[in-house]
PDB file of C-alpha atoms in Angstrom:
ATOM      1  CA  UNK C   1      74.638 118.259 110.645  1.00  0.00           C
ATOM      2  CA  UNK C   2      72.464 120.752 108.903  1.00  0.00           C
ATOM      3  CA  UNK C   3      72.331 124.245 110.981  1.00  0.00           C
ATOM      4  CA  UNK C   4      68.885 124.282 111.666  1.00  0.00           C
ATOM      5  CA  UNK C   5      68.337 127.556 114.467  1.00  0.00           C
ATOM      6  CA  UNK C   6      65.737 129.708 115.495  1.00  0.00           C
ATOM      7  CA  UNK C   7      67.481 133.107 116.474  1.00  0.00           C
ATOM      8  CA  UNK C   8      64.147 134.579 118.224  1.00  0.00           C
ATOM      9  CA  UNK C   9      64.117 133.454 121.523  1.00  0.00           C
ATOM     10  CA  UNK C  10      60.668 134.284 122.181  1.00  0.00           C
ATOM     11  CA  UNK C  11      57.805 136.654 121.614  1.00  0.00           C
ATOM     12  CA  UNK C  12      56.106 139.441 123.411  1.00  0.00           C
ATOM     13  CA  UNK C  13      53.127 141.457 121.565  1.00  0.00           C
ATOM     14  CA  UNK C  14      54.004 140.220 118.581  1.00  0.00           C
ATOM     15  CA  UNK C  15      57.734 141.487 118.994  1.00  0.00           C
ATOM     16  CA  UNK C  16      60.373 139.039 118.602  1.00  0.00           C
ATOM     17  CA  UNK C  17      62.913 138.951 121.278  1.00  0.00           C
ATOM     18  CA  UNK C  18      66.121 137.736 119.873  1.00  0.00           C
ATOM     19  CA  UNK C  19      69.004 135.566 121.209  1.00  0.00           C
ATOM     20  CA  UNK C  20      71.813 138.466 120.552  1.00  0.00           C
ATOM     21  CA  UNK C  21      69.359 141.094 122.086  1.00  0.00           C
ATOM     22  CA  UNK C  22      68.853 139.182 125.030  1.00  0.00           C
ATOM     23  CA  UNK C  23      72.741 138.253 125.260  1.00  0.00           C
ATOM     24  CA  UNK C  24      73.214 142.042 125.152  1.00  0.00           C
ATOM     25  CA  UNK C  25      70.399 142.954 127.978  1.00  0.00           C
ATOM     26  CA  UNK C  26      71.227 140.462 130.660  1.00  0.00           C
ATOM     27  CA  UNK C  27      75.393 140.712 129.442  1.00  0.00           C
ATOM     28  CA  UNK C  28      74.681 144.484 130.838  1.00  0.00           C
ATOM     29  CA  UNK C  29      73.198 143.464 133.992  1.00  0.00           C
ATOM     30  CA  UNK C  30      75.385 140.774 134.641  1.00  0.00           C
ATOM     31  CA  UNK C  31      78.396 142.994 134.069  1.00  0.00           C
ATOM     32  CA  UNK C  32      77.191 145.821 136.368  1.00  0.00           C
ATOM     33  CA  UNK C  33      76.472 143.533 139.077  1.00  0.00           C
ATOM     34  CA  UNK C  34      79.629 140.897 138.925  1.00  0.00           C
ATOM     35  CA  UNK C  35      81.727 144.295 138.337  1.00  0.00           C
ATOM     36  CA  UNK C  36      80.491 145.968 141.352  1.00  0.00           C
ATOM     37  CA  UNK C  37      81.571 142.947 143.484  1.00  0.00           C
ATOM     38  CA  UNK C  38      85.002 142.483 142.406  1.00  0.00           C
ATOM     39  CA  UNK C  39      85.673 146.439 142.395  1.00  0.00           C
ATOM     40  CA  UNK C  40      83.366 147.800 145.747  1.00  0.00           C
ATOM     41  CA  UNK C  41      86.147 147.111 147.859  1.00  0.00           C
ATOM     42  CA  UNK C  42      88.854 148.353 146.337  1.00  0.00           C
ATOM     43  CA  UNK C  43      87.959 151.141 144.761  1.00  0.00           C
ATOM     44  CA  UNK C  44      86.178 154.403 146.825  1.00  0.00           C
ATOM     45  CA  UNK C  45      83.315 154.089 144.118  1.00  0.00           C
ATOM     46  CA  UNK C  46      79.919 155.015 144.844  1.00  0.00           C
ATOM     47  CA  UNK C  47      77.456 152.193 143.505  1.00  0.00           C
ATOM     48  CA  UNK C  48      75.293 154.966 141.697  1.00  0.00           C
ATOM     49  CA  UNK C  49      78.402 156.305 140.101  1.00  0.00           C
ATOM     50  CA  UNK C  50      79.423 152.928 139.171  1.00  0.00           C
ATOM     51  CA  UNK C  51      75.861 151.908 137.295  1.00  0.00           C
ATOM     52  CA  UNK C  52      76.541 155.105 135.081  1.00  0.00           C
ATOM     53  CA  UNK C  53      80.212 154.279 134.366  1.00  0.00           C
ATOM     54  CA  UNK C  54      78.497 150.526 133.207  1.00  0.00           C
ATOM     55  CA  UNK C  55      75.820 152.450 131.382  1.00  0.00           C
ATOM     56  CA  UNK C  56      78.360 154.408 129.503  1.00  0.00           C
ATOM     57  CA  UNK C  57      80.929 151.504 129.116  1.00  0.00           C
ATOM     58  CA  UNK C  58      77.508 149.382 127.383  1.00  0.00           C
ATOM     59  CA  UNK C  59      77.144 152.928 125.298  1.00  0.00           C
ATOM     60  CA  UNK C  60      80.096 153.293 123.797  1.00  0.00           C
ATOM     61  CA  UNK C  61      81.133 149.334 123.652  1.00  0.00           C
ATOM     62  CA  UNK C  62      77.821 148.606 121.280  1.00  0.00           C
ATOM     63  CA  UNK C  63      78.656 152.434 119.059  1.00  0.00           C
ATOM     64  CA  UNK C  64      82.209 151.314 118.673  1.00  0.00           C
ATOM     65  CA  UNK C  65      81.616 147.564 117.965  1.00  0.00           C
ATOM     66  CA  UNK C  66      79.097 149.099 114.985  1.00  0.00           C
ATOM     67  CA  UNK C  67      81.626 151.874 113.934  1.00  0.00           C
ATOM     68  CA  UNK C  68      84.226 149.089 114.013  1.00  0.00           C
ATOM     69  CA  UNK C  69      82.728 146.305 112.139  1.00  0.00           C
ATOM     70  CA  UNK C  70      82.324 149.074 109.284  1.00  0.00           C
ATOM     71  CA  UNK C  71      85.967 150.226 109.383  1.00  0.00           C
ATOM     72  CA  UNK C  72      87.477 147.313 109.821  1.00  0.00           C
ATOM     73  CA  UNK C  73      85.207 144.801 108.098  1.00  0.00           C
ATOM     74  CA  UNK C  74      83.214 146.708 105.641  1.00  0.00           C
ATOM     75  CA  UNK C  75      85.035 149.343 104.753  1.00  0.00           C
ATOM     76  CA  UNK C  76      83.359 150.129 101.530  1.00  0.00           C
ATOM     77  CA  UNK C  77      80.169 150.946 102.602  1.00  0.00           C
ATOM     78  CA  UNK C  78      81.138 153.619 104.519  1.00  0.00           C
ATOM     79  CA  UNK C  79      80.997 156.270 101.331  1.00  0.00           C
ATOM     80  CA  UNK C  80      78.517 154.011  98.943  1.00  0.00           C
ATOM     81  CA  UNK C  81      75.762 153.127 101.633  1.00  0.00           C
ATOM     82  CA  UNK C  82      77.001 155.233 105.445  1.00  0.00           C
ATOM     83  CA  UNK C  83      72.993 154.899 106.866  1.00  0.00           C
ATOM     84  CA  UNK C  84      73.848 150.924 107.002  1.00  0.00           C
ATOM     85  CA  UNK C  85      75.812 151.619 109.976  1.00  0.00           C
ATOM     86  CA  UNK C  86      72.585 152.723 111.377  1.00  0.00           C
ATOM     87  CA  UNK C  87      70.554 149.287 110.572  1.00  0.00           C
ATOM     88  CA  UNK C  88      71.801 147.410 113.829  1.00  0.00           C
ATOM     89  CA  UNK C  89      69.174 144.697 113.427  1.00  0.00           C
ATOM     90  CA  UNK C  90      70.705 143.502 110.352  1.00  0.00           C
ATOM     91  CA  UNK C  91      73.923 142.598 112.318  1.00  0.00           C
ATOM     92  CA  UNK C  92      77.750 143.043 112.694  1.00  0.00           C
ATOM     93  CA  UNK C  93      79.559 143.900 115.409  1.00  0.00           C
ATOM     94  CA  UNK C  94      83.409 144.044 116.375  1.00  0.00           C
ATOM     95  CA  UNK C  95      84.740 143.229 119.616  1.00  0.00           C
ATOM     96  CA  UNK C  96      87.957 144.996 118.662  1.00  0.00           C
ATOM     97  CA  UNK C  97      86.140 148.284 117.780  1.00  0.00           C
ATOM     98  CA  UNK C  98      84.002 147.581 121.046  1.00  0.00           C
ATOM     99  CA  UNK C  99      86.849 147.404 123.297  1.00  0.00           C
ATOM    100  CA  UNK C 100      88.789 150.695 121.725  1.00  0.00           C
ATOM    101  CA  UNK C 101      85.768 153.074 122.546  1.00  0.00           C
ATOM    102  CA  UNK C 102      85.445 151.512 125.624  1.00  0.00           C
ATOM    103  CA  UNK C 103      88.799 151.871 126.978  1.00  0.00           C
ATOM    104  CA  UNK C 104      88.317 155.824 125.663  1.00  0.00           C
ATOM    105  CA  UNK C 105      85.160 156.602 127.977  1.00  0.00           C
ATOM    106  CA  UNK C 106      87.080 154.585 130.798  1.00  0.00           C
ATOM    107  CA  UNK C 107      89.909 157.178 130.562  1.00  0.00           C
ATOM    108  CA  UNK C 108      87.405 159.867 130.392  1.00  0.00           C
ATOM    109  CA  UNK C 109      85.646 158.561 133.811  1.00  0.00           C
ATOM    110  CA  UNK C 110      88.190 157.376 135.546  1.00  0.00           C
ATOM    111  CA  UNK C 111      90.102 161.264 135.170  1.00  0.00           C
ATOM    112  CA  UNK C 112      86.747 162.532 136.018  1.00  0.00           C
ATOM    113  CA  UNK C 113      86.536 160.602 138.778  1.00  0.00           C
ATOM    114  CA  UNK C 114      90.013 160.205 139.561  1.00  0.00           C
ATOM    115  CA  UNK C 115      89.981 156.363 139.567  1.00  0.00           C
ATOM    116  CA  UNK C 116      92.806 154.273 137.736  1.00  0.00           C
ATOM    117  CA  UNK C 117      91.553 152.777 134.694  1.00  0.00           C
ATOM    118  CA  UNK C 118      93.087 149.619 135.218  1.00  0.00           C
ATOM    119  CA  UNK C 119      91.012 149.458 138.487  1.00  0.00           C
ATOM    120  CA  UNK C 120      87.921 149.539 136.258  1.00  0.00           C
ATOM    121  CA  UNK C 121      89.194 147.024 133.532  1.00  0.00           C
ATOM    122  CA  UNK C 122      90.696 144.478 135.586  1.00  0.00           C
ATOM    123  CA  UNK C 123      87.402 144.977 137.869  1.00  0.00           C
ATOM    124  CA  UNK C 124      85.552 144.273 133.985  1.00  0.00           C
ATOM    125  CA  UNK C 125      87.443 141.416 132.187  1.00  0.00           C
ATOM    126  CA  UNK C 126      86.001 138.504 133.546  1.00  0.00           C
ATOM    127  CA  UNK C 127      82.489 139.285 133.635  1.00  0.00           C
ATOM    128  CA  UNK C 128      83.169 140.752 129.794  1.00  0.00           C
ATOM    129  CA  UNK C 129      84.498 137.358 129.309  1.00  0.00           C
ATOM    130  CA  UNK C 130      81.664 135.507 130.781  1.00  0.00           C
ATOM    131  CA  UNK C 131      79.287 137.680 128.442  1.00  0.00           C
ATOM    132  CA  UNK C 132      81.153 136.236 125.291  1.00  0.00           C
ATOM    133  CA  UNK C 133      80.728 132.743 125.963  1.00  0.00           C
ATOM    134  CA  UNK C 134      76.956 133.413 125.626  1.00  0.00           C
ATOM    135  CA  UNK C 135      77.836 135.801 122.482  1.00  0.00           C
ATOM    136  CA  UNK C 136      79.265 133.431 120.324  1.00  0.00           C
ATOM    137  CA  UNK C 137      75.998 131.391 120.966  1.00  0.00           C
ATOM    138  CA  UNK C 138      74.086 133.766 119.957  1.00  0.00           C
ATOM    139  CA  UNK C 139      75.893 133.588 116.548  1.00  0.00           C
ATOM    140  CA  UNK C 140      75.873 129.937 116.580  1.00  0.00           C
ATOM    141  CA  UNK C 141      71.454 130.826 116.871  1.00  0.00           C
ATOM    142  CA  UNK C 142      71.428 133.430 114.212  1.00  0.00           C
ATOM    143  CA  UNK C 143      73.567 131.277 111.840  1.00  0.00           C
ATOM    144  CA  UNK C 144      76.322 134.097 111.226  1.00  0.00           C
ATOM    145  CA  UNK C 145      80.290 133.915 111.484  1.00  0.00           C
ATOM    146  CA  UNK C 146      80.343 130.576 110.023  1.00  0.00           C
ATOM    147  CA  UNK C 147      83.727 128.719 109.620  1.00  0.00           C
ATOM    148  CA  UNK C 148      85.577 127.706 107.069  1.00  0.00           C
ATOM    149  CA  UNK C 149      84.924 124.736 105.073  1.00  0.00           C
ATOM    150  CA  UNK C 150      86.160 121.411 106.595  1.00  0.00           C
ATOM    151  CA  UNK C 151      85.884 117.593 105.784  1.00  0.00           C
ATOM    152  CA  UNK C 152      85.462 116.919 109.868  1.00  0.00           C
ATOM    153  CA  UNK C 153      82.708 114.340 110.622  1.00  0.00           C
ATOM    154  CA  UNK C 154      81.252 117.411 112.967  1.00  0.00           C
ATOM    155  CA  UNK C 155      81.393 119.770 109.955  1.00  0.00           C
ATOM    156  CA  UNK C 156      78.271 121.900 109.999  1.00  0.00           C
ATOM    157  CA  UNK C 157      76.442 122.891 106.651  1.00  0.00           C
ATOM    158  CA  UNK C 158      74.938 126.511 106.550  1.00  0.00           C
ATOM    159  CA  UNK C 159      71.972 125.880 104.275  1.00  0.00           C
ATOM    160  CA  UNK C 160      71.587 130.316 103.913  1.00  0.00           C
ATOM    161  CA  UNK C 161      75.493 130.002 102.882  1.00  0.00           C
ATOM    162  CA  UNK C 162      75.682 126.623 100.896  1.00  0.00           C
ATOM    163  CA  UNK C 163      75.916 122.731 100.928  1.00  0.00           C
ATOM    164  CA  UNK C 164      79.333 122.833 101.965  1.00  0.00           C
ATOM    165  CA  UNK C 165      80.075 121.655 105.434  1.00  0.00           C
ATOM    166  CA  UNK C 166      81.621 123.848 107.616  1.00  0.00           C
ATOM    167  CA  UNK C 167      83.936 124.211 111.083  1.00  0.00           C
ATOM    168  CA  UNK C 168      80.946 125.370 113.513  1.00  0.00           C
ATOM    169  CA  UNK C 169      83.678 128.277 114.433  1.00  0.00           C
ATOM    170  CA  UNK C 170      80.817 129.938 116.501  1.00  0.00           C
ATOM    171  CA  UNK C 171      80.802 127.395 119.063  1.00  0.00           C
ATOM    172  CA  UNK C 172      84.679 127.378 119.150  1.00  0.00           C
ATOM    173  CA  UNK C 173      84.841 130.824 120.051  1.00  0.00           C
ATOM    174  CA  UNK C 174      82.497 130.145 122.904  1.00  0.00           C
ATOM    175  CA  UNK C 175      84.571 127.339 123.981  1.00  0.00           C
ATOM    176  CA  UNK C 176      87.822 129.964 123.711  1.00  0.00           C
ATOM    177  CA  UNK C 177      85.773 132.119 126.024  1.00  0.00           C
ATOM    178  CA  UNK C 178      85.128 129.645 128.319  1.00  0.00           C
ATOM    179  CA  UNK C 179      88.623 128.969 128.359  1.00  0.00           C
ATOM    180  CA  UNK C 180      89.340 132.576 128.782  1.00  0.00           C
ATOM    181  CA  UNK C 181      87.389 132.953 132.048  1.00  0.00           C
ATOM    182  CA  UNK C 182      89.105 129.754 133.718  1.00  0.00           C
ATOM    183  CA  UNK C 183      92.384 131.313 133.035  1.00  0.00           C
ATOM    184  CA  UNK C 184      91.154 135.109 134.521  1.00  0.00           C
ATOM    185  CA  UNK C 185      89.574 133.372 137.300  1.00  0.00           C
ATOM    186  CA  UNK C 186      92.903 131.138 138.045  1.00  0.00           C
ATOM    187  CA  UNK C 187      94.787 134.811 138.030  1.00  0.00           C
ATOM    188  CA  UNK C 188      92.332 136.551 140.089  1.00  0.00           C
ATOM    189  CA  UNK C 189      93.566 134.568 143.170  1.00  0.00           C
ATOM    190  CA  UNK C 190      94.477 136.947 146.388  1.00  0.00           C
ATOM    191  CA  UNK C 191      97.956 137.258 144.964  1.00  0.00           C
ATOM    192  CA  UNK C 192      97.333 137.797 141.325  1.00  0.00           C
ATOM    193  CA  UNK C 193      94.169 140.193 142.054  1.00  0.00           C
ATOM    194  CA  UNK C 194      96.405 142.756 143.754  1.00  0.00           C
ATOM    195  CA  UNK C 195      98.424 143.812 140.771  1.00  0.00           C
ATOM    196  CA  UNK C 196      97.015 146.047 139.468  1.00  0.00           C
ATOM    197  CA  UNK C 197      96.254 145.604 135.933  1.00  0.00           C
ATOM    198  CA  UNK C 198      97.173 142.262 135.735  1.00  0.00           C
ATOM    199  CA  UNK C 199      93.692 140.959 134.510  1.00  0.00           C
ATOM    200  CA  UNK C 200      93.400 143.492 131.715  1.00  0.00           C
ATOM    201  CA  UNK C 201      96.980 142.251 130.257  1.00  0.00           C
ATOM    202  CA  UNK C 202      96.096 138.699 130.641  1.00  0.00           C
ATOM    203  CA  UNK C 203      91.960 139.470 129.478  1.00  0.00           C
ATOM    204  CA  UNK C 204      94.235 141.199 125.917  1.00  0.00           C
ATOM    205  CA  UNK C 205      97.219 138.590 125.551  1.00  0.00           C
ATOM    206  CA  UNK C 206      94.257 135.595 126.390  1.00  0.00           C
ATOM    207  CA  UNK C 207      91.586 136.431 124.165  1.00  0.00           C
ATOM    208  CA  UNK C 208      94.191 137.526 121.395  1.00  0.00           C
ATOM    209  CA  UNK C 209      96.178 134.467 120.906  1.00  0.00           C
ATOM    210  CA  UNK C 210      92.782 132.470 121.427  1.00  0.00           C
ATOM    211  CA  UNK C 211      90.977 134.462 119.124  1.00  0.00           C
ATOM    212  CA  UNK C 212      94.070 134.078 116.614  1.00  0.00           C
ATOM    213  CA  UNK C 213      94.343 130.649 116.652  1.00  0.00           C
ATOM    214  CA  UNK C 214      90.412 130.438 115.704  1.00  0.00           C
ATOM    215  CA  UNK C 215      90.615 132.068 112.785  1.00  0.00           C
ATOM    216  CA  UNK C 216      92.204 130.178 111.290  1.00  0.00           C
ATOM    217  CA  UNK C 217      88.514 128.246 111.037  1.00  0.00           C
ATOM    218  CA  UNK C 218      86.502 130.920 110.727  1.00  0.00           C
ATOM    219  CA  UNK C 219      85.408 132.153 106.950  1.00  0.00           C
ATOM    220  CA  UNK C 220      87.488 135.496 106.780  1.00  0.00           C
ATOM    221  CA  UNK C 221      85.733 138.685 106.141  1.00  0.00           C
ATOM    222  CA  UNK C 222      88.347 140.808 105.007  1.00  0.00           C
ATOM    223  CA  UNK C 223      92.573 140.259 104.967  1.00  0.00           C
ATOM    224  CA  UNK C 224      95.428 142.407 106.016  1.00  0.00           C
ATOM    225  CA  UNK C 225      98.535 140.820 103.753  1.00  0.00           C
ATOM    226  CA  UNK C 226      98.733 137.154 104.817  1.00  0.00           C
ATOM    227  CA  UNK C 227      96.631 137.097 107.944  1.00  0.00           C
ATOM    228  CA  UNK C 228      92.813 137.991 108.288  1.00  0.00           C
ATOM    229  CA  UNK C 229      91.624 141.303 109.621  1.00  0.00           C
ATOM    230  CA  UNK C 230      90.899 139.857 112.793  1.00  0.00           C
ATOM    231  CA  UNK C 231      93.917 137.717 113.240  1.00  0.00           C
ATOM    232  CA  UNK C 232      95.799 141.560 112.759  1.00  0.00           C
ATOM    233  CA  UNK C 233      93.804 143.344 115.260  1.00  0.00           C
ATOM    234  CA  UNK C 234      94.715 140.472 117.562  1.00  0.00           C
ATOM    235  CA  UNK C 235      98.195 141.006 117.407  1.00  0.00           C
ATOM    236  CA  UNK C 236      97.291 144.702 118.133  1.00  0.00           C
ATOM    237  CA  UNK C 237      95.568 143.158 121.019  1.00  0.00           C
ATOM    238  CA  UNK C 238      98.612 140.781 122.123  1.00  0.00           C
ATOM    239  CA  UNK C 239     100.670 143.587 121.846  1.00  0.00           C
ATOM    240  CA  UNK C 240      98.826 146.131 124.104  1.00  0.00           C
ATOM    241  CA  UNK C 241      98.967 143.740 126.443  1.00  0.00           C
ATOM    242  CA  UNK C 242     102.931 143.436 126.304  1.00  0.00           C
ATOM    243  CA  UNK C 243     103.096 146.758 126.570  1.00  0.00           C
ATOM    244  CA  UNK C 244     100.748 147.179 129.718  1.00  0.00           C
ATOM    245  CA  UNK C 245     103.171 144.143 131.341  1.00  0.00           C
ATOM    246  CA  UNK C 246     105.937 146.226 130.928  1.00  0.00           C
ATOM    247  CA  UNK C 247     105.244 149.532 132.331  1.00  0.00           C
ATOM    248  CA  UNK C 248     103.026 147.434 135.449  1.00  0.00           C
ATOM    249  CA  UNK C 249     106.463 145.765 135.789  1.00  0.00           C
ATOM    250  CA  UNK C 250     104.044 142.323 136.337  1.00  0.00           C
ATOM    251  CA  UNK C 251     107.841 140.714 136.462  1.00  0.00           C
ATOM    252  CA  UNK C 252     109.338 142.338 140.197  1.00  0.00           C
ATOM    253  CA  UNK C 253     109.098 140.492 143.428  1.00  0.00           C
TER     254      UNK C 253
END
């Protein structure tokens, strides 16, 4: 198969509406109104106080996957060519430096507001995860985050890359997410969804063994010793997530 994608979903005034934009716009939406349900009665949140804490939680999520993707990713052009960062349009985000300034303005609300932050987070994680399914399609549209090369018979060739066929690692991160939100939703039963903060361990230790594990077919953009950048941050992700099991005490009768 030849990748052969239009990544402008449609027009408007001669102003191209893209696949990732629109994954971004209706991903905000989506989240504000699927969080609000899962968190309205459990939480004494007022529902114009909660479509700020969204608003800010989009804010800082899209800053920090930009900052990220530069620290993390692209590291060089921080000193040679810093106004980059600013160019959004020409892509790359991180989902690792999305979540960190996330979880900072959550701490910063939830104080303010004197709400746990696991209340938010837990009330978050599977609408977040919901959102990435249709992410990594977006990708798959715009033709970026290809995989590494592969001799499969559904090997994918990237003509803007080469003529070598390649894992289509895109849609395999959609189908991680998907897998993602069937095991959130299986621990958001009545019993599950009372501990509090067990969806945010299980949203970190999910998505970072997943998200591991693919990598290992997706063309690396950067390496930390033997493992890719993003296979490292995952760890950082498992980890968190051991850590947050421990001090929840997710173990006790």
């Amino acid at each position: 198969m030849i990748w052969d994608m239009n990544p402008v979903a449609f027009s408007i005034l001669n102003v191209d509406v893209r696949w990732y934009g629109l994954v971004y716009a209706l991903g905000f939406f989506f989240c504000d109104w699927a969080g609000w349900k899962r968190i309205k009665e459990r939480g004494n949140i007022q529902k114009k106080d909660w479509d700020n804490f969204i608003l800010g939680v989009f804010i800082t999520g899209v800053l920090g996957g930009r900052i990220g993707e530069f620290i993390f990713y692209q590291s060089d052009q921080i000193f040679s060519n810093p106004l980059e960062i600013l160019k959004v349009w020409n892509g790359g985000m991180s989902i690792h430096g999305g979540v960190i300034a996330a979880i900072l303005w959550i701490i910063y609300w939830s104080r303010k507001h004197k709400v746990s932050p696991l209340l938010l987070t837990d009330a978050l994680t599977l609408p977040l995860a919901v959102v990435l399914i249709f992410g990594r399609l977006a990708n798959w549209m715009n033709g970026e985050l290809w995989g590494r090369p592969t001799g499969t018979d559904w090997g994918v060739i990237f003509p803007h890359v080469d003529n070598v066929l390649r894992h289509p690692s895109q849609l395999y991160e959609s189908a991680k997410n998907l897998v993602l939100v069937g095991i959130l939703a299986l621990v958001g039963t009545k019993e599950g969804w009372k501990k509090l903060g067990i969806q945010t361990a299980v949203f970190f230790a999910g998505y970072g063994v997943l998200r591991f594990i693919i990598e290992f077919y997706r063309e690396p953009s950067s390496w930390v010793g033997p493992i890719t950048t993003g296979q490292a941050l995952c760890v950082g992700m498992i980890l968190a997530a051991l850590i947050l099991a421990w001090f929840q005490n997710f173990w006790r009768k």
